Amino acid sequence: MATRGKHVSKLDLLLMPLLACDQYGTRIGMGGGYYDRTLASAKHKPYRLGMAHQFQFIGHTLKRQSWDQPLDALLTPQHIYYFKR
């Protein structure tokens, strides 16, 4: 993972897939933890932008684990949501 972390540190923007996202930028990914592990080892964290359909932005709070890497923003066809880091 350290090698991947070095590469991701050079990025300014990272587009992240998701199944769902809440109002705090907590996302449910695809279940492998790849983005969370890769970002955890990065010295510089790129801007994390989730891309989703509007129905994937949910109205209740998701449980965030200590290793979860939240989004900075979420882009849907209807709206852009910005989250505090």
mmCIF file of N, CA and C in Angstrom:
data_model
loop_
_atom_site.group_PDB
_atom_site.id
_atom_site.type_symbol
_atom_site.label_atom_id
_atom_site.label_comp_id
_atom_site.label_asym_id
_atom_site.label_seq_id
_atom_site.Cartn_x
_atom_site.Cartn_y
_atom_site.Cartn_z
ATOM 1 N N MET A 1 0.809 -1.198 0.000
ATOM 2 C CA MET A 1 0.000 0.000 0.000
ATOM 3 C C MET A 1 0.853 1.263 0.000
ATOM 4 N N ALA A 2 2.040 1.222 0.571
ATOM 5 C CA ALA A 2 2.858 2.426 0.637
ATOM 6 C C ALA A 2 3.178 2.944 -0.760
ATOM 7 N N THR A 3 3.428 2.044 -1.690
ATOM 8 C CA THR A 3 3.716 2.467 -3.057
ATOM 9 C C THR A 3 2.514 3.181 -3.659
ATOM 10 N N ARG A 4 1.343 2.626 -3.470
ATOM 11 C CA ARG A 4 0.136 3.273 -3.982
ATOM 12 C C ARG A 4 -0.054 4.633 -3.324
ATOM 13 N N GLY A 5 0.226 4.726 -2.034
ATOM 14 C CA GLY A 5 0.087 5.986 -1.316
ATOM 15 C C GLY A 5 0.982 7.069 -1.882
ATOM 16 N N LYS A 6 2.171 6.692 -2.322
ATOM 17 C CA LYS A 6 3.077 7.671 -2.916
ATOM 18 C C LYS A 6 2.502 8.197 -4.221
ATOM 19 N N HIS A 7 1.890 7.347 -5.000
ATOM 20 C CA HIS A 7 1.318 7.777 -6.269
ATOM 21 C C HIS A 7 0.099 8.666 -6.058
ATOM 22 N N VAL A 8 -0.762 8.306 -5.124
ATOM 23 C CA VAL A 8 -1.973 9.093 -4.885
ATOM 24 C C VAL A 8 -1.616 10.460 -4.307
ATOM 25 N N SER A 9 -0.480 10.575 -3.640
ATOM 26 C CA SER A 9 -0.053 11.857 -3.079
ATOM 27 C C SER A 9 0.232 12.891 -4.164
ATOM 28 N N LYS A 10 0.470 12.438 -5.370
ATOM 29 C CA LYS A 10 0.748 13.354 -6.475
ATOM 30 C C LYS A 10 -0.526 13.880 -7.132
ATOM 31 N N LEU A 11 -1.672 13.330 -6.769
ATOM 32 C CA LEU A 11 -2.939 13.739 -7.381
ATOM 33 C C LEU A 11 -3.519 14.965 -6.690
ATOM 34 N N ASP A 12 -4.185 15.809 -7.457
ATOM 35 C CA ASP A 12 -4.930 16.935 -6.897
ATOM 36 C C ASP A 12 -6.391 16.572 -6.680
ATOM 37 N N LEU A 13 -6.912 15.659 -7.497
ATOM 38 C CA LEU A 13 -8.321 15.278 -7.455
ATOM 39 C C LEU A 13 -8.434 13.765 -7.592
ATOM 40 N N LEU A 14 -9.314 13.182 -6.784
ATOM 41 C CA LEU A 14 -9.582 11.748 -6.863
ATOM 42 C C LEU A 14 -11.086 11.552 -6.971
ATOM 43 N N LEU A 15 -11.536 10.951 -8.074
ATOM 44 C CA LEU A 15 -12.956 10.636 -8.260
ATOM 45 C C LEU A 15 -13.220 9.286 -7.609
ATOM 46 N N MET A 16 -14.200 9.258 -6.702
ATOM 47 C CA MET A 16 -14.446 8.051 -5.915
ATOM 48 C C MET A 16 -15.842 7.497 -6.170
ATOM 49 N N PRO A 17 -15.933 6.216 -6.531
ATOM 50 C CA PRO A 17 -17.246 5.590 -6.725
ATOM 51 C C PRO A 17 -17.896 5.334 -5.369
ATOM 52 N N LEU A 18 -19.215 5.161 -5.383
ATOM 53 C CA LEU A 18 -19.908 4.909 -4.123
ATOM 54 C C LEU A 18 -21.265 4.287 -4.367
ATOM 55 N N LEU A 19 -21.778 3.664 -3.315
ATOM 56 C CA LEU A 19 -23.150 3.156 -3.325
ATOM 57 C C LEU A 19 -24.083 4.153 -2.662
ATOM 58 N N ALA A 20 -23.575 4.843 -1.618
ATOM 59 C CA ALA A 20 -24.376 5.831 -0.897
ATOM 60 C C ALA A 20 -23.449 6.817 -0.203
ATOM 61 N N CYS A 21 -23.983 8.007 0.098
ATOM 62 C CA CYS A 21 -23.238 9.056 0.784
ATOM 63 C C CYS A 21 -24.212 9.830 1.663
ATOM 64 N N ASP A 22 -23.752 10.241 2.863
ATOM 65 C CA ASP A 22 -24.626 11.021 3.743
ATOM 66 C C ASP A 22 -24.241 12.500 3.734
ATOM 67 N N GLN A 23 -24.903 13.291 4.567
ATOM 68 C CA GLN A 23 -24.718 14.740 4.583
ATOM 69 C C GLN A 23 -23.372 15.163 5.174
ATOM 70 N N TYR A 24 -22.585 14.228 5.697
ATOM 71 C CA TYR A 24 -21.267 14.529 6.252
ATOM 72 C C TYR A 24 -20.125 14.050 5.352
ATOM 73 N N GLY A 25 -20.452 13.502 4.206
ATOM 74 C CA GLY A 25 -19.429 13.015 3.294
ATOM 75 C C GLY A 25 -18.994 11.589 3.553
ATOM 76 N N THR A 26 -19.640 10.925 4.487
ATOM 77 C CA THR A 26 -19.353 9.514 4.726
ATOM 78 C C THR A 26 -19.932 8.717 3.567
ATOM 79 N N ARG A 27 -19.120 7.845 3.004
ATOM 80 C CA ARG A 27 -19.574 7.090 1.842
ATOM 81 C C ARG A 27 -19.529 5.600 2.107
ATOM 82 N N ILE A 28 -20.437 4.907 1.472
ATOM 83 C CA ILE A 28 -20.369 3.453 1.398
ATOM 84 C C ILE A 28 -19.805 3.155 0.020
ATOM 85 N N GLY A 29 -18.638 2.539 0.004
ATOM 86 C CA GLY A 29 -17.986 2.234 -1.256
ATOM 87 C C GLY A 29 -18.420 0.884 -1.802
ATOM 88 N N MET A 30 -17.510 0.251 -2.502
ATOM 89 C CA MET A 30 -17.817 -1.018 -3.140
ATOM 90 C C MET A 30 -17.473 -2.217 -2.260
ATOM 91 N N GLY A 31 -16.991 -1.967 -1.040
ATOM 92 C CA GLY A 31 -16.795 -3.043 -0.083
ATOM 93 C C GLY A 31 -15.388 -3.575 0.078
ATOM 94 N N GLY A 32 -14.446 -3.114 -0.707
ATOM 95 C CA GLY A 32 -13.089 -3.636 -0.593
ATOM 96 C C GLY A 32 -12.156 -2.809 0.268
ATOM 97 N N GLY A 33 -12.512 -1.572 0.567
ATOM 98 C CA GLY A 33 -11.668 -0.707 1.376
ATOM 99 C C GLY A 33 -10.452 -0.161 0.650
ATOM 100 N N TYR A 34 -10.401 -0.311 -0.674
ATOM 101 C CA TYR A 34 -9.229 0.109 -1.446
ATOM 102 C C TYR A 34 -8.933 1.597 -1.276
ATOM 103 N N TYR A 35 -9.940 2.449 -1.457
ATOM 104 C CA TYR A 35 -9.720 3.892 -1.375
ATOM 105 C C TYR A 35 -9.331 4.301 0.040
ATOM 106 N N ASP A 36 -9.964 3.722 1.046
ATOM 107 C CA ASP A 36 -9.643 4.052 2.435
ATOM 108 C C ASP A 36 -8.196 3.692 2.763
ATOM 109 N N ARG A 37 -7.760 2.513 2.386
ATOM 110 C CA ARG A 37 -6.383 2.087 2.667
ATOM 111 C C ARG A 37 -5.378 2.928 1.893
ATOM 112 N N THR A 38 -5.654 3.184 0.642
ATOM 113 C CA THR A 38 -4.731 3.957 -0.181
ATOM 114 C C THR A 38 -4.593 5.378 0.339
ATOM 115 N N LEU A 39 -5.698 6.021 0.667
ATOM 116 C CA LEU A 39 -5.646 7.393 1.171
ATOM 117 C C LEU A 39 -5.022 7.476 2.559
ATOM 118 N N ALA A 40 -5.195 6.451 3.373
ATOM 119 C CA ALA A 40 -4.618 6.462 4.722
ATOM 120 C C ALA A 40 -3.099 6.539 4.675
ATOM 121 N N SER A 41 -2.487 5.964 3.649
ATOM 122 C CA SER A 41 -1.027 5.958 3.549
ATOM 123 C C SER A 41 -0.476 7.153 2.772
ATOM 124 N N ALA A 42 -1.338 7.999 2.250
ATOM 125 C CA ALA A 42 -0.893 9.138 1.440
ATOM 126 C C ALA A 42 -0.463 10.302 2.326
ATOM 127 N N LYS A 43 0.673 10.909 2.004
ATOM 128 C CA LYS A 43 1.136 12.087 2.748
ATOM 129 C C LYS A 43 0.268 13.294 2.421
ATOM 130 N N HIS A 44 -0.008 13.496 1.162
ATOM 131 C CA HIS A 44 -0.898 14.572 0.703
ATOM 132 C C HIS A 44 -2.176 13.911 0.212
ATOM 133 N N LYS A 45 -3.293 14.312 0.776
ATOM 134 C CA LYS A 45 -4.568 13.725 0.363
ATOM 135 C C LYS A 45 -5.199 14.602 -0.717
ATOM 136 N N PRO A 46 -5.483 14.037 -1.871
ATOM 137 C CA PRO A 46 -6.124 14.815 -2.934
ATOM 138 C C PRO A 46 -7.556 15.181 -2.552
ATOM 139 N N TYR A 47 -8.125 16.120 -3.280
ATOM 140 C CA TYR A 47 -9.531 16.477 -3.099
ATOM 141 C C TYR A 47 -10.354 15.264 -3.506
ATOM 142 N N ARG A 48 -11.238 14.817 -2.622
ATOM 143 C CA ARG A 48 -11.988 13.579 -2.832
ATOM 144 C C ARG A 48 -13.405 13.912 -3.278
ATOM 145 N N LEU A 49 -13.698 13.624 -4.535
ATOM 146 C CA LEU A 49 -14.995 13.936 -5.128
ATOM 147 C C LEU A 49 -15.739 12.649 -5.452
ATOM 148 N N GLY A 50 -16.897 12.474 -4.835
ATOM 149 C CA GLY A 50 -17.758 11.349 -5.149
ATOM 150 C C GLY A 50 -18.681 11.717 -6.295
ATOM 151 N N MET A 51 -18.971 10.757 -7.138
ATOM 152 C CA MET A 51 -19.892 10.969 -8.255
ATOM 153 C C MET A 51 -21.023 9.966 -8.108
ATOM 154 N N ALA A 52 -22.278 10.476 -8.155
ATOM 155 C CA ALA A 52 -23.406 9.597 -7.864
ATOM 156 C C ALA A 52 -24.680 10.121 -8.501
ATOM 157 N N HIS A 53 -25.683 9.271 -8.513
ATOM 158 C CA HIS A 53 -27.037 9.700 -8.847
ATOM 159 C C HIS A 53 -27.630 10.352 -7.605
ATOM 160 N N GLN A 54 -28.617 11.195 -7.782
ATOM 161 C CA GLN A 54 -29.221 11.905 -6.659
ATOM 162 C C GLN A 54 -29.762 10.945 -5.592
ATOM 163 N N PHE A 55 -30.330 9.818 -5.999
ATOM 164 C CA PHE A 55 -30.906 8.889 -5.017
ATOM 165 C C PHE A 55 -29.846 8.247 -4.118
ATOM 166 N N GLN A 56 -28.573 8.342 -4.488
ATOM 167 C CA GLN A 56 -27.512 7.771 -3.664
ATOM 168 C C GLN A 56 -27.108 8.689 -2.511
ATOM 169 N N PHE A 57 -27.543 9.945 -2.553
ATOM 170 C CA PHE A 57 -27.332 10.864 -1.431
ATOM 171 C C PHE A 57 -28.490 10.647 -0.468
ATOM 172 N N ILE A 58 -28.199 10.063 0.683
ATOM 173 C CA ILE A 58 -29.261 9.624 1.580
ATOM 174 C C ILE A 58 -29.497 10.611 2.717
ATOM 175 N N GLY A 59 -30.675 10.557 3.297
ATOM 176 C CA GLY A 59 -31.091 11.518 4.306
ATOM 177 C C GLY A 59 -30.751 11.158 5.734
ATOM 178 N N HIS A 60 -30.108 10.034 5.975
ATOM 179 C CA HIS A 60 -29.743 9.696 7.349
ATOM 180 C C HIS A 60 -28.228 9.520 7.454
ATOM 181 N N THR A 61 -27.723 9.601 8.672
ATOM 182 C CA THR A 61 -26.288 9.538 8.920
ATOM 183 C C THR A 61 -25.788 8.096 8.865
ATOM 184 N N LEU A 62 -24.729 7.894 8.098
ATOM 185 C CA LEU A 62 -24.084 6.585 8.024
ATOM 186 C C LEU A 62 -23.073 6.450 9.157
ATOM 187 N N LYS A 63 -22.876 5.241 9.638
ATOM 188 C CA LYS A 63 -21.878 5.006 10.670
ATOM 189 C C LYS A 63 -20.495 5.092 10.028
ATOM 190 N N ARG A 64 -19.652 5.962 10.581
ATOM 191 C CA ARG A 64 -18.297 6.131 10.060
ATOM 192 C C ARG A 64 -17.322 5.364 10.945
ATOM 193 N N GLN A 65 -16.504 4.543 10.317
ATOM 194 C CA GLN A 65 -15.467 3.795 11.023
ATOM 195 C C GLN A 65 -14.201 4.648 11.101
ATOM 196 N N SER A 66 -13.292 4.294 11.986
ATOM 197 C CA SER A 66 -12.069 5.084 12.179
ATOM 198 C C SER A 66 -11.204 5.133 10.916
ATOM 199 N N TRP A 67 -11.286 4.129 10.065
ATOM 200 C CA TRP A 67 -10.467 4.074 8.850
ATOM 201 C C TRP A 67 -11.141 4.716 7.635
ATOM 202 N N ASP A 68 -12.399 5.079 7.748
ATOM 203 C CA ASP A 68 -13.127 5.649 6.612
ATOM 204 C C ASP A 68 -12.560 7.004 6.200
ATOM 205 N N GLN A 69 -12.421 7.201 4.913
ATOM 206 C CA GLN A 69 -11.940 8.456 4.346
ATOM 207 C C GLN A 69 -13.138 9.193 3.747
ATOM 208 N N PRO A 70 -13.612 10.257 4.391
ATOM 209 C CA PRO A 70 -14.803 10.949 3.896
ATOM 210 C C PRO A 70 -14.525 11.745 2.623
ATOM 211 N N LEU A 71 -15.593 12.051 1.919
ATOM 212 C CA LEU A 71 -15.507 12.867 0.709
ATOM 213 C C LEU A 71 -15.379 14.344 1.068
ATOM 214 N N ASP A 72 -14.791 15.110 0.160
ATOM 215 C CA ASP A 72 -14.794 16.570 0.267
ATOM 216 C C ASP A 72 -16.043 17.138 -0.389
ATOM 217 N N ALA A 73 -16.521 16.461 -1.417
ATOM 218 C CA ALA A 73 -17.714 16.917 -2.138
ATOM 219 C C ALA A 73 -18.349 15.731 -2.852
ATOM 220 N N LEU A 74 -19.622 15.904 -3.189
ATOM 221 C CA LEU A 74 -20.371 14.900 -3.946
ATOM 222 C C LEU A 74 -21.037 15.597 -5.119
ATOM 223 N N LEU A 75 -20.862 15.050 -6.304
ATOM 224 C CA LEU A 75 -21.453 15.596 -7.520
ATOM 225 C C LEU A 75 -22.551 14.665 -8.006
ATOM 226 N N THR A 76 -23.765 15.207 -8.131
ATOM 227 C CA THR A 76 -24.881 14.470 -8.728
ATOM 228 C C THR A 76 -25.333 15.264 -9.949
ATOM 229 N N PRO A 77 -26.172 14.708 -10.799
ATOM 230 C CA PRO A 77 -26.667 15.478 -11.939
ATOM 231 C C PRO A 77 -27.447 16.734 -11.522
ATOM 232 N N GLN A 78 -27.996 16.725 -10.300
ATOM 233 C CA GLN A 78 -28.820 17.842 -9.856
ATOM 234 C C GLN A 78 -28.111 18.823 -8.934
ATOM 235 N N HIS A 79 -27.031 18.425 -8.285
ATOM 236 C CA HIS A 79 -26.491 19.260 -7.218
ATOM 237 C C HIS A 79 -25.026 18.936 -6.952
ATOM 238 N N ILE A 80 -24.325 19.893 -6.344
ATOM 239 C CA ILE A 80 -22.992 19.653 -5.798
ATOM 240 C C ILE A 80 -23.087 19.874 -4.291
ATOM 241 N N TYR A 81 -22.691 18.880 -3.512
ATOM 242 C CA TYR A 81 -22.691 18.968 -2.052
ATOM 243 C C TYR A 81 -21.243 19.088 -1.590
ATOM 244 N N TYR A 82 -20.971 20.055 -0.725
ATOM 245 C CA TYR A 82 -19.636 20.241 -0.162
ATOM 246 C C TYR A 82 -19.658 19.831 1.306
ATOM 247 N N PHE A 83 -18.604 19.152 1.754
ATOM 248 C CA PHE A 83 -18.519 18.673 3.127
ATOM 249 C C PHE A 83 -17.286 19.251 3.799
ATOM 250 N N LYS A 84 -17.369 19.464 5.107
ATOM 251 C CA LYS A 84 -16.208 19.915 5.875
ATOM 252 C C LYS A 84 -15.292 18.729 6.098
ATOM 253 N N ARG A 85 -14.008 18.971 6.000
ATOM 254 C CA ARG A 85 -13.025 17.907 6.218
ATOM 255 C C ARG A 85 -12.630 17.880 7.662
#
